[in-house]
CSV table of C-alpha atoms and ligand atoms in Angstrom, one decimal:
chain,number,residue,atom,x,y,z
J,1,UNK,CA,-19.3,25.0,3.9
J,2,UNK,CA,-19.7,22.4,1.1
J,3,UNK,CA,-20.5,18.9,1.7
J,4,UNK,CA,-17.8,16.1,0.5
J,5,UNK,CA,-20.1,14.7,-1.6
J,6,UNK,CA,-21.0,18.7,-3.0
J,7,UNK,CA,-16.7,18.3,-3.6
J,8,UNK,CA,-16.4,15.5,-5.6
J,9,UNK,CA,-19.7,16.1,-7.4
J,10,UNK,CA,-17.8,19.4,-8.7
J,11,UNK,CA,-14.5,17.7,-8.9
J,12,UNK,CA,-16.4,15.1,-11.3
J,13,UNK,CA,-18.0,18.0,-13.8
J,14,UNK,CA,-15.2,20.3,-14.0
J,15,UNK,CA,-12.5,17.5,-14.5
J,16,UNK,CA,-14.9,14.8,-15.8
J,17,UNK,CA,-14.7,11.0,-15.3
J,18,UNK,CA,-12.5,8.4,-14.2
J,19,UNK,CA,-10.6,10.6,-11.6
J,20,UNK,CA,-9.0,9.9,-8.3
J,21,UNK,CA,-10.0,12.4,-5.8
J,22,UNK,CA,-7.3,11.9,-2.6
J,23,UNK,CA,-8.7,13.8,0.6
J,24,UNK,CA,-5.1,15.2,2.4
J,25,UNK,CA,-7.5,15.3,6.1
J,26,UNK,CA,-7.8,12.0,5.7
J,27,UNK,CA,-4.2,11.3,4.5
J,28,UNK,CA,-3.2,13.5,8.1
J,29,UNK,CA,-5.6,11.5,10.6
J,30,UNK,CA,-4.1,7.8,9.4
J,31,UNK,CA,-1.2,9.0,10.1
J,32,UNK,CA,-1.1,10.9,13.2
J,33,UNK,CA,-3.4,7.5,14.4
J,34,UNK,CA,-0.3,5.0,13.1
J,35,UNK,CA,2.0,7.5,15.1
J,36,UNK,CA,0.2,7.8,18.4
J,37,UNK,CA,-1.3,4.1,18.8
J,38,UNK,CA,1.1,2.0,16.8
J,39,UNK,CA,4.4,3.7,17.6
J,40,UNK,CA,3.9,3.5,21.7
J,41,UNK,CA,7.7,2.3,22.0
J,42,UNK,CA,9.4,5.3,21.8
J,43,UNK,CA,11.8,4.5,19.0
J,44,UNK,CA,9.1,3.2,16.6
J,45,UNK,CA,10.3,5.2,12.9
J,46,UNK,CA,7.3,4.4,10.2
J,47,UNK,CA,8.7,4.2,6.8
J,48,UNK,CA,5.9,4.7,4.2
J,49,UNK,CA,5.1,1.8,1.3
J,50,UNK,CA,5.0,4.4,-1.7
J,51,UNK,CA,3.7,1.2,-3.1
J,52,UNK,CA,0.4,1.9,-2.3
J,53,UNK,CA,0.2,5.2,-3.9
J,54,UNK,CA,3.1,7.1,-5.2
J,55,UNK,CA,1.9,9.9,-6.4
J,56,UNK,CA,4.7,12.7,-5.5
J,57,UNK,CA,2.5,15.1,-4.3
J,58,UNK,CA,0.8,12.6,-1.4
J,59,UNK,CA,4.3,10.7,-0.6
J,60,UNK,CA,5.7,15.1,-0.6
J,61,UNK,CA,2.8,15.8,2.3
J,62,UNK,CA,3.3,11.8,4.4
J,63,UNK,CA,7.6,12.8,4.1
J,64,UNK,CA,6.8,16.1,5.6
J,65,UNK,CA,4.3,14.8,8.3
J,66,UNK,CA,7.6,12.1,9.7
J,67,UNK,CA,7.7,9.2,7.6
J,68,UNK,CA,10.6,7.4,5.7
J,69,UNK,CA,10.2,5.7,2.4
J,70,UNK,CA,9.8,2.0,2.6
J,71,UNK,CA,11.3,1.3,-1.6
J,72,UNK,CA,10.9,-1.7,-3.3
J,73,UNK,CA,12.2,-0.9,-7.0
J,74,UNK,CA,14.9,1.4,-7.4
J,75,UNK,CA,12.5,3.7,-9.2
J,76,UNK,CA,10.9,4.1,-5.8
J,77,UNK,CA,14.1,4.8,-3.9
J,78,UNK,CA,14.5,7.8,-6.5
J,79,UNK,CA,11.1,8.5,-6.5
J,80,UNK,CA,11.6,8.4,-2.4
J,81,UNK,CA,14.8,11.0,-2.4
J,82,UNK,CA,12.9,13.1,-5.0
J,83,UNK,CA,10.3,13.4,-2.9
J,84,UNK,CA,13.1,14.9,-0.4
J,85,UNK,CA,13.3,11.9,2.0
J,86,UNK,CA,16.9,11.8,3.1
J,87,UNK,CA,18.4,8.3,2.1
J,88,UNK,CA,18.9,7.6,5.7
J,89,UNK,CA,15.3,7.4,5.7
J,90,UNK,CA,14.7,4.9,3.4
J,91,UNK,CA,14.9,1.1,3.1
J,92,UNK,CA,15.1,-0.9,-0.5
J,93,UNK,CA,13.3,-4.0,-0.1
J,94,UNK,CA,14.1,-5.5,-3.4
J,95,UNK,CA,12.3,-8.4,-4.2
J,96,UNK,CA,14.9,-10.9,-6.4
J,97,UNK,CA,17.0,-8.0,-6.9
J,98,UNK,CA,19.2,-7.9,-10.2
J,99,UNK,CA,23.3,-6.6,-9.7
J,100,UNK,CA,21.7,-3.0,-11.5
J,101,UNK,CA,19.5,-2.6,-9.1
J,102,UNK,CA,22.1,-3.6,-5.9
J,103,UNK,CA,24.4,-1.5,-7.4
J,104,UNK,CA,22.4,1.6,-8.3
J,105,UNK,CA,20.5,2.0,-4.7
J,106,UNK,CA,24.3,1.5,-2.7
J,107,UNK,CA,25.5,4.4,-4.8
J,108,UNK,CA,22.3,6.5,-3.9
J,109,UNK,CA,23.7,5.6,0.2
J,110,UNK,CA,20.5,4.0,0.6
J,111,UNK,CA,20.5,0.6,2.8
J,112,UNK,CA,19.3,-2.5,1.4
J,113,UNK,CA,17.1,-5.0,2.5
J,114,UNK,CA,18.3,-8.4,1.3
J,115,UNK,CA,15.8,-11.6,0.9
J,116,UNK,CA,17.4,-14.3,-0.3
J,117,UNK,CA,21.3,-16.2,0.5
J,118,UNK,CA,21.7,-15.9,-2.9
J,119,UNK,CA,22.2,-11.9,-3.3
J,120,UNK,CA,23.6,-12.2,0.5
J,121,UNK,CA,26.5,-13.4,-1.2
J,122,UNK,CA,26.5,-11.2,-4.1
J,123,UNK,CA,26.3,-7.8,-1.9
J,124,UNK,CA,29.2,-9.5,1.0
J,125,UNK,CA,31.5,-9.7,-2.0
J,126,UNK,CA,30.6,-6.9,-3.9
J,127,UNK,CA,30.3,-5.0,-1.0
J,128,UNK,CA,32.4,-5.8,2.2
J,129,UNK,CA,32.6,-4.3,5.1
J,130,UNK,CA,29.3,-3.1,4.6
J,131,UNK,CA,26.1,-2.1,6.4
J,132,UNK,CA,22.8,-4.7,5.7
J,133,UNK,CA,19.8,-5.2,6.3
J,134,UNK,CA,17.9,-9.0,6.0
J,135,UNK,CA,14.5,-9.8,5.6
J,136,UNK,CA,13.2,-12.9,7.1
J,137,UNK,CA,10.4,-15.4,6.3
J,138,UNK,CA,9.2,-16.2,9.8
J,139,UNK,CA,6.5,-18.7,8.5
J,140,UNK,CA,3.6,-16.9,9.2
J,141,UNK,CA,1.6,-15.1,7.3
J,142,UNK,CA,-1.7,-12.9,7.1
J,143,UNK,CA,-3.5,-11.1,4.6
J,144,UNK,CA,-6.9,-9.9,3.4
J,145,UNK,CA,-6.6,-12.8,0.2
J,146,UNK,CA,-5.0,-15.2,-0.5
J,147,UNK,CA,-2.7,-14.0,-3.0
J,148,UNK,CA,-1.4,-10.7,-0.7
J,149,UNK,CA,0.4,-13.0,2.2
J,150,UNK,CA,4.1,-12.7,2.2
J,151,UNK,CA,4.9,-15.0,4.7
J,152,UNK,CA,4.9,-19.0,5.3
J,153,UNK,CA,6.2,-22.2,3.6
J,154,UNK,CA,5.8,-21.6,0.0
J,155,UNK,CA,6.4,-17.4,0.1
J,156,UNK,CA,8.8,-16.3,-2.0
J,157,UNK,CA,9.6,-13.1,0.0
J,158,UNK,CA,12.9,-13.3,2.5
J,159,UNK,CA,15.4,-15.6,3.8
J,160,UNK,CA,13.8,-19.0,6.0
J,161,UNK,CA,14.2,-18.3,9.5
J,162,UNK,CA,15.6,-21.4,9.5
J,163,UNK,CA,18.7,-20.4,7.8
J,164,UNK,CA,20.2,-17.7,10.2
J,165,UNK,CA,22.8,-19.4,11.1
J,166,UNK,CA,23.7,-19.6,7.2
J,167,UNK,CA,22.7,-15.5,6.8
J,168,UNK,CA,25.1,-14.6,9.7
J,169,UNK,CA,27.5,-16.8,8.6
J,170,UNK,CA,28.0,-15.0,4.5
J,171,UNK,CA,28.0,-11.5,6.8
J,172,UNK,CA,30.8,-13.2,9.0
J,173,UNK,CA,32.4,-13.9,5.5
J,174,UNK,CA,32.1,-10.5,4.1
J,175,UNK,CA,32.1,-8.9,7.5
J,176,UNK,CA,28.9,-6.8,7.1
J,177,UNK,CA,27.4,-5.3,9.7
J,178,UNK,CA,23.9,-6.5,9.7
J,179,UNK,CA,22.3,-2.9,11.3
J,180,UNK,CA,18.4,-4.2,10.9
J,181,UNK,CA,16.0,-7.4,10.4
J,182,UNK,CA,12.9,-7.2,8.9
J,183,UNK,CA,9.7,-9.4,8.1
J,184,UNK,CA,6.1,-8.5,6.2
J,185,UNK,CA,4.0,-10.9,6.5
J,186,UNK,CA,0.9,-10.1,4.3
J,187,UNK,CA,-1.0,-7.3,3.6
J,188,UNK,CA,-4.9,-6.0,4.8
J,189,UNK,CA,-4.7,-8.0,8.1
J,190,UNK,CA,-7.3,-6.6,10.5
J,191,UNK,CA,-6.4,-9.2,13.3
J,192,UNK,CA,-3.7,-8.9,15.9
J,193,UNK,CA,-2.7,-12.5,16.5
J,194,UNK,CA,-0.6,-13.4,13.6
J,195,UNK,CA,1.1,-10.3,13.2
J,196,UNK,CA,2.3,-10.8,17.5
J,197,UNK,CA,3.3,-13.8,16.6
J,198,UNK,CA,5.1,-12.8,13.6
J,199,UNK,CA,6.8,-10.1,15.7
J,200,UNK,CA,7.8,-12.8,18.5
J,201,UNK,CA,9.6,-14.9,15.8
J,202,UNK,CA,11.6,-11.9,14.3
J,203,UNK,CA,13.0,-10.8,17.9
J,204,UNK,CA,14.1,-14.5,18.7
J,205,UNK,CA,16.1,-14.0,15.4
J,206,UNK,CA,17.1,-10.5,16.9
J,207,UNK,CA,18.0,-12.3,19.7
J,208,UNK,CA,20.8,-14.6,17.9
J,209,UNK,CA,22.2,-11.1,16.2
J,210,UNK,CA,24.4,-8.7,18.0
J,211,UNK,CA,24.7,-4.8,17.0
J,212,UNK,CA,21.1,-4.5,15.3
J,213,UNK,CA,20.0,-0.7,15.1
J,214,UNK,CA,16.6,-1.6,14.0
J,215,UNK,CA,13.4,-4.5,13.5
J,216,UNK,CA,11.3,-3.4,11.2
J,217,UNK,CA,8.3,-5.4,10.9
J,218,UNK,CA,6.8,-3.9,7.7
J,219,UNK,CA,3.4,-3.1,6.9
J,220,UNK,CA,-0.1,-4.6,6.6
J,221,UNK,CA,-2.5,-2.6,8.7
J,222,UNK,CA,-5.9,-3.0,6.9
J,223,UNK,CA,-8.6,-0.9,6.8
J,224,UNK,CA,-12.5,-2.4,6.2
J,225,UNK,CA,-13.5,-2.2,2.9
J,226,UNK,CA,-17.2,-4.1,3.6
J,227,UNK,CA,-19.7,-3.6,6.2
J,228,UNK,CA,-19.2,-6.5,8.1
J,229,UNK,CA,-15.6,-6.0,8.6
J,230,UNK,CA,-14.3,-4.1,12.1
J,231,UNK,CA,-11.6,-1.7,12.4
J,232,UNK,CA,-8.0,-2.3,13.6
J,233,UNK,CA,-7.9,-1.8,17.6
J,234,UNK,CA,-4.6,0.2,17.1
J,235,UNK,CA,-4.3,1.4,20.9
J,236,UNK,CA,-4.4,-2.2,21.7
J,237,UNK,CA,-2.3,-3.6,19.3
J,238,UNK,CA,0.6,-0.8,20.1
J,239,UNK,CA,0.5,-1.2,23.6
J,240,UNK,CA,1.3,-4.8,23.3
J,241,UNK,CA,4.3,-4.5,20.8
J,242,UNK,CA,5.4,-1.7,22.9
J,243,UNK,CA,5.3,-4.4,25.9
J,244,UNK,CA,6.9,-7.1,23.6
J,245,UNK,CA,9.6,-4.9,22.5
J,246,UNK,CA,11.1,-3.4,25.8
J,247,UNK,CA,11.3,-6.7,27.5
J,248,UNK,CA,13.1,-7.6,24.4
J,249,UNK,CA,15.3,-4.5,24.8
J,250,UNK,CA,15.8,-5.7,28.6
J,251,UNK,CA,17.4,-8.9,27.1
J,252,UNK,CA,19.2,-7.9,24.2
J,253,UNK,CA,20.3,-5.1,26.5
J,254,UNK,CA,20.2,-2.4,24.5
J,255,UNK,CA,17.6,-0.1,22.9
J,256,UNK,CA,16.9,-0.5,19.2
J,257,UNK,CA,14.5,0.8,17.0
J,258,UNK,CA,11.3,-0.5,15.8
J,259,UNK,CA,10.0,0.2,12.1
J,260,UNK,CA,6.8,-0.7,10.6
J,261,UNK,CA,6.2,-0.1,6.7
J,262,UNK,CA,2.4,0.6,6.5
J,263,UNK,CA,1.2,2.0,2.9
J,264,UNK,CA,-2.4,1.0,2.6
J,265,UNK,CA,-3.7,2.2,6.3
J,266,UNK,CA,-2.4,5.7,5.5
J,267,UNK,CA,-4.0,6.0,1.9
J,268,UNK,CA,-6.7,3.5,0.9
J,269,UNK,CA,-9.4,5.9,3.0
J,270,UNK,CA,-8.3,9.1,1.6
J,271,UNK,CA,-9.8,7.8,-1.9
J,272,UNK,CA,-12.6,8.1,-4.3
J,273,UNK,CA,-12.4,6.6,-8.1
J,274,UNK,CA,-15.1,8.7,-9.9
J,275,UNK,CA,-16.9,7.4,-12.4
J,276,UNK,CA,-20.0,8.1,-14.5
J,277,UNK,CA,-22.8,6.3,-15.3
J,278,UNK,CA,-23.2,5.5,-19.3
J,279,UNK,CA,-25.4,3.0,-19.6
J,280,UNK,CA,-27.8,1.0,-17.6
J,281,UNK,CA,-29.6,-2.4,-18.8
J,282,UNK,CA,-31.1,-5.5,-17.6
J,283,UNK,CA,-29.0,-8.6,-18.2
J,284,UNK,CA,-31.1,-11.9,-19.7
J,285,UNK,CA,-31.4,-12.6,-16.1
J,286,UNK,CA,-32.8,-9.5,-15.3
J,287,UNK,CA,-29.9,-8.2,-13.2
J,288,UNK,CA,-29.8,-4.5,-13.7
J,289,UNK,CA,-26.2,-3.7,-15.2
J,290,UNK,CA,-24.5,-0.4,-14.7
J,291,UNK,CA,-21.9,0.3,-17.0
J,292,UNK,CA,-19.2,3.6,-16.1
J,293,UNK,CA,-16.9,5.1,-17.8
J,294,UNK,CA,-13.9,3.0,-15.7
J,295,UNK,CA,-12.6,-0.4,-15.3
J,296,UNK,CA,-10.3,-3.0,-14.1
J,297,UNK,CA,-7.9,-1.0,-16.2
J,298,UNK,CA,-8.5,2.3,-13.6
J,299,UNK,CA,-9.0,0.1,-10.1
J,300,UNK,CA,-8.2,-3.5,-10.4
J,301,UNK,CA,-8.6,-4.6,-7.3
J,302,UNK,CA,-12.4,-6.4,-7.4
J,303,UNK,CA,-11.2,-8.2,-10.3
J,304,UNK,CA,-7.4,-9.6,-9.4
J,305,UNK,CA,-8.5,-10.4,-5.3
J,306,UNK,CA,-12.2,-10.5,-5.0
J,307,UNK,CA,-11.9,-7.1,-3.3
J,308,UNK,CA,-14.8,-5.5,-2.0
J,309,UNK,CA,-15.4,-1.3,-1.8
J,310,UNK,CA,-17.7,0.6,-1.0
J,311,UNK,CA,-19.7,2.7,-4.0
J,312,UNK,CA,-21.6,4.8,-3.3
J,313,UNK,CA,-23.9,7.2,-6.3
J,314,UNK,CA,-22.9,11.0,-4.8
J,315,UNK,CA,-26.0,12.3,-8.0
J,316,UNK,CA,-28.9,10.8,-6.5
J,317,UNK,CA,-28.1,9.6,-2.7
J,318,UNK,CA,-31.3,9.6,-1.4
J,319,UNK,CA,-33.3,7.8,-4.0
J,320,UNK,CA,-35.3,4.6,-3.7
J,321,UNK,CA,-32.3,1.3,-3.3
J,322,UNK,CA,-32.5,-1.1,-5.8
J,323,UNK,CA,-29.8,-3.6,-6.5
J,324,UNK,CA,-26.7,-3.5,-8.8
J,325,UNK,CA,-23.7,-5.2,-10.8
J,326,UNK,CA,-21.7,-2.7,-11.2
J,327,UNK,CA,-19.3,-2.8,-14.3
J,328,UNK,CA,-16.3,-1.1,-16.6
J,329,UNK,CA,-15.7,-0.9,-20.0
J,330,UNK,CA,-13.2,-3.2,-20.9
J,331,UNK,CA,-13.8,-6.2,-23.0
J,332,UNK,CA,-13.1,-8.9,-20.3
J,333,UNK,CA,-16.2,-10.5,-17.9
J,334,UNK,CA,-13.6,-10.1,-15.1
J,335,UNK,CA,-14.5,-6.5,-15.4
J,336,UNK,CA,-16.5,-5.5,-12.3
J,337,UNK,CA,-16.5,-3.7,-9.7
J,338,UNK,CA,-20.0,-5.3,-7.5
J,339,UNK,CA,-22.5,-7.8,-8.0
J,340,UNK,CA,-25.8,-7.5,-6.3
J,341,UNK,CA,-24.7,-3.5,-4.3
J,342,UNK,CA,-28.0,-1.9,-3.2
J,343,UNK,CA,-27.4,1.4,-4.5
J,344,UNK,CA,-30.0,4.7,-4.1
J,345,UNK,CA,-31.6,4.0,-7.9
J,346,UNK,CA,-29.2,4.5,-10.0
J,347,UNK,CA,-29.9,6.4,-14.2
J,348,UNK,CA,-27.6,7.6,-17.1
J,349,UNK,CA,-25.2,10.8,-16.1
J,350,UNK,CA,-25.0,9.6,-12.7
J,351,UNK,CA,-21.4,9.9,-10.7
J,352,UNK,CA,-20.5,7.4,-8.5
J,353,UNK,CA,-17.4,7.0,-6.3
J,354,UNK,CA,-15.8,4.4,-5.7
J,355,UNK,CA,-14.5,4.2,-2.4
J,356,UNK,CA,-11.5,3.8,-0.4
J,357,UNK,CA,-9.6,3.6,-3.1
J,358,UNK,CA,-6.4,5.2,-2.3
J,359,UNK,CA,-3.9,2.2,-2.0
J,360,UNK,CA,-2.7,0.3,-4.8
J,361,UNK,CA,-5.7,2.2,-7.6
J,362,UNK,CA,-4.4,4.4,-9.6
J,363,UNK,CA,-0.6,2.8,-8.2
J,364,UNK,CA,-2.0,-0.4,-9.6
J,365,UNK,CA,-3.7,1.2,-13.1
J,366,UNK,CA,-2.3,0.5,-16.3
J,367,UNK,CA,-3.0,1.4,-20.3
J,368,UNK,CA,-5.1,-1.8,-21.0
J,369,UNK,CA,-7.4,-1.6,-23.8
J,370,UNK,CA,-5.1,1.2,-24.7
J,371,UNK,CA,-6.9,4.0,-22.8
J,372,UNK,CA,-5.5,6.6,-20.8
J,373,UNK,CA,-5.3,6.7,-16.7
J,374,UNK,CA,-7.0,8.8,-14.9
J,375,UNK,CA,-6.5,12.2,-13.5
J,376,UNK,CA,-5.2,12.4,-10.1
J,377,UNK,CA,-7.1,15.2,-8.2
J,378,UNK,CA,-6.1,16.2,-4.4
J,379,UNK,CA,-8.9,18.1,-2.1
J,380,UNK,CA,-7.9,19.9,1.1
J,381,UNK,CA,-11.1,21.4,2.8
J,382,UNK,CA,-12.5,22.8,-0.4
J,383,UNK,CA,-9.5,23.4,-2.1
J,384,UNK,CA,-8.7,21.4,-4.6
J,385,UNK,CA,-5.7,20.8,-6.8
J,386,UNK,CA,-4.1,18.5,-9.7
J,387,UNK,CA,-2.2,16.8,-8.6
J,388,UNK,CA,-2.0,14.8,-12.3
J,389,UNK,CA,-3.2,15.7,-15.4
J,390,UNK,CA,-5.1,13.3,-17.9
J,391,UNK,CA,-3.6,11.1,-19.9
J,392,UNK,CA,-3.9,12.3,-23.8
J,393,UNK,CA,-4.1,10.1,-26.7
J,394,UNK,CA,-0.3,12.2,-27.5
J,395,UNK,CA,1.0,10.7,-23.9
J,396,UNK,CA,-0.1,6.9,-24.9
J,397,UNK,CA,1.5,7.2,-28.3
J,398,UNK,CA,4.5,8.9,-27.3
J,399,UNK,CA,6.5,6.2,-25.7
J,400,UNK,CA,6.4,4.7,-29.7
J,401,UNK,CA,8.3,5.5,-32.3
J,402,UNK,CA,5.7,6.2,-34.5
E,501,LLP,N1,6.5,-4.0,3.1
E,501,LLP,C1,7.1,-4.4,2.1
E,501,LLP,C2,7.9,-5.2,2.4
E,501,LLP,C3,5.7,-4.5,0.9
E,501,LLP,O1,5.9,-5.5,0.1
E,501,LLP,C4,4.4,-4.0,2.0
E,501,LLP,C5,3.4,-4.1,0.6
E,501,LLP,C6,4.0,-3.3,2.4
E,501,LLP,C7,5.2,-3.1,3.6
E,501,LLP,C8,3.0,-2.3,2.9
E,501,LLP,O2,1.6,-3.2,2.6
E,501,LLP,P1,0.7,-2.5,3.4
E,501,LLP,O3,0.4,-1.5,4.5
E,501,LLP,O4,-0.2,-1.3,2.2
E,501,LLP,O5,-0.6,-3.4,3.5
E,501,LLP,N2,-1.9,-5.3,-4.3
E,501,LLP,C9,-2.4,-5.6,-2.9
E,501,LLP,C10,-1.5,-5.2,-1.6
E,501,LLP,C11,-0.4,-5.7,-1.9
E,501,LLP,C12,0.7,-5.4,-1.1
E,501,LLP,C13,2.1,-6.0,-0.9
E,501,LLP,N3,3.4,-5.5,-0.1
E,501,LLP,C14,-3.9,-5.1,-2.4
E,501,LLP,O6,-4.3,-4.1,-3.1
E,501,LLP,O7,-4.4,-5.5,-1.7
């Protein structure tokens, strides 16, 4: 049997680099883990946050595992439908939603999750008597990075927890049926405290709204990226959630569904960005700079959030360890993947694997500096499938009347 490194190296040799590789076994394992550990409350549903990785081949697999879709653009809604999700398994949480999005998504039979009183008024006057979900900001936020916090006093997301009455009054004015309420406090958290506090707040809001079918507490489950981070205790968290929601249902007088919208947790660890080292040099201060054939245009998380990604030298994994700055090929100082990172000795031509790149990797990639997007490949055991071809120069030109 081939090792994972051998499979990755063969892919780099056969299809060239930069290439994103996703291991389906990891996606299945992580999805199952959520379903059994976080889904301990019997009526739990999972909607995959498709923004994390929208490759249709992956999305179809995740839908087949029993996930619905959390969509934040009308294009994501349509992609979810095209990948086989039924409209009742999709929710649209459009931020600063336009009239066009409201109408198009409603016409597709997909539930809208509305995050402002202004949009609720427009929705009610356009579709009186229909079903709706409301996104609230519980005034609690947590995330791996400051910029990924989506709850709190200055957040642009959701209706303030202080405006529940106004929201209810608008719903009444237009005879809207509030079937669900929602919150998403941030992305990439590895602690239980804030999510449990936020659960308390959303359940307090739920108590004031009769007839709810579900409470959706969003996604955000983090994965460890750096060696000093520890995995979330999913079983313990799931048990606490189950107990809290069961207790709520007894008070509320009926059972409700509990929804989660994980993105990162399902796909992050399945992904590898393979890149080849083409330049080694020393800086003036005698740091060794590794230059690769990819960059912040293909994986922006390090430049954008200062994120840590594990990096491996899969060509020479057993060499003597040395310290490197690992950089991309984009003409920007922010274009690096790691500083002062220990790696088995690197020579030009080596293939590096940037790990945990399955979430918000390709999905946030761009054509900056007019470079093509990488290829995407899926592996299932030793089976290797290209799931997105490498972009060509003609592809880059194709949207211009050139
Ligand atoms: N639900 C809503 C409404 C969201 O806005 C998000 C993420 C999720 C669910 C899924 O969160 P997850 O389970 O993936 O943490 N680009 C950043 C992450 C931004 C997340 C945006 N919203 C990153 O690379 O870390």
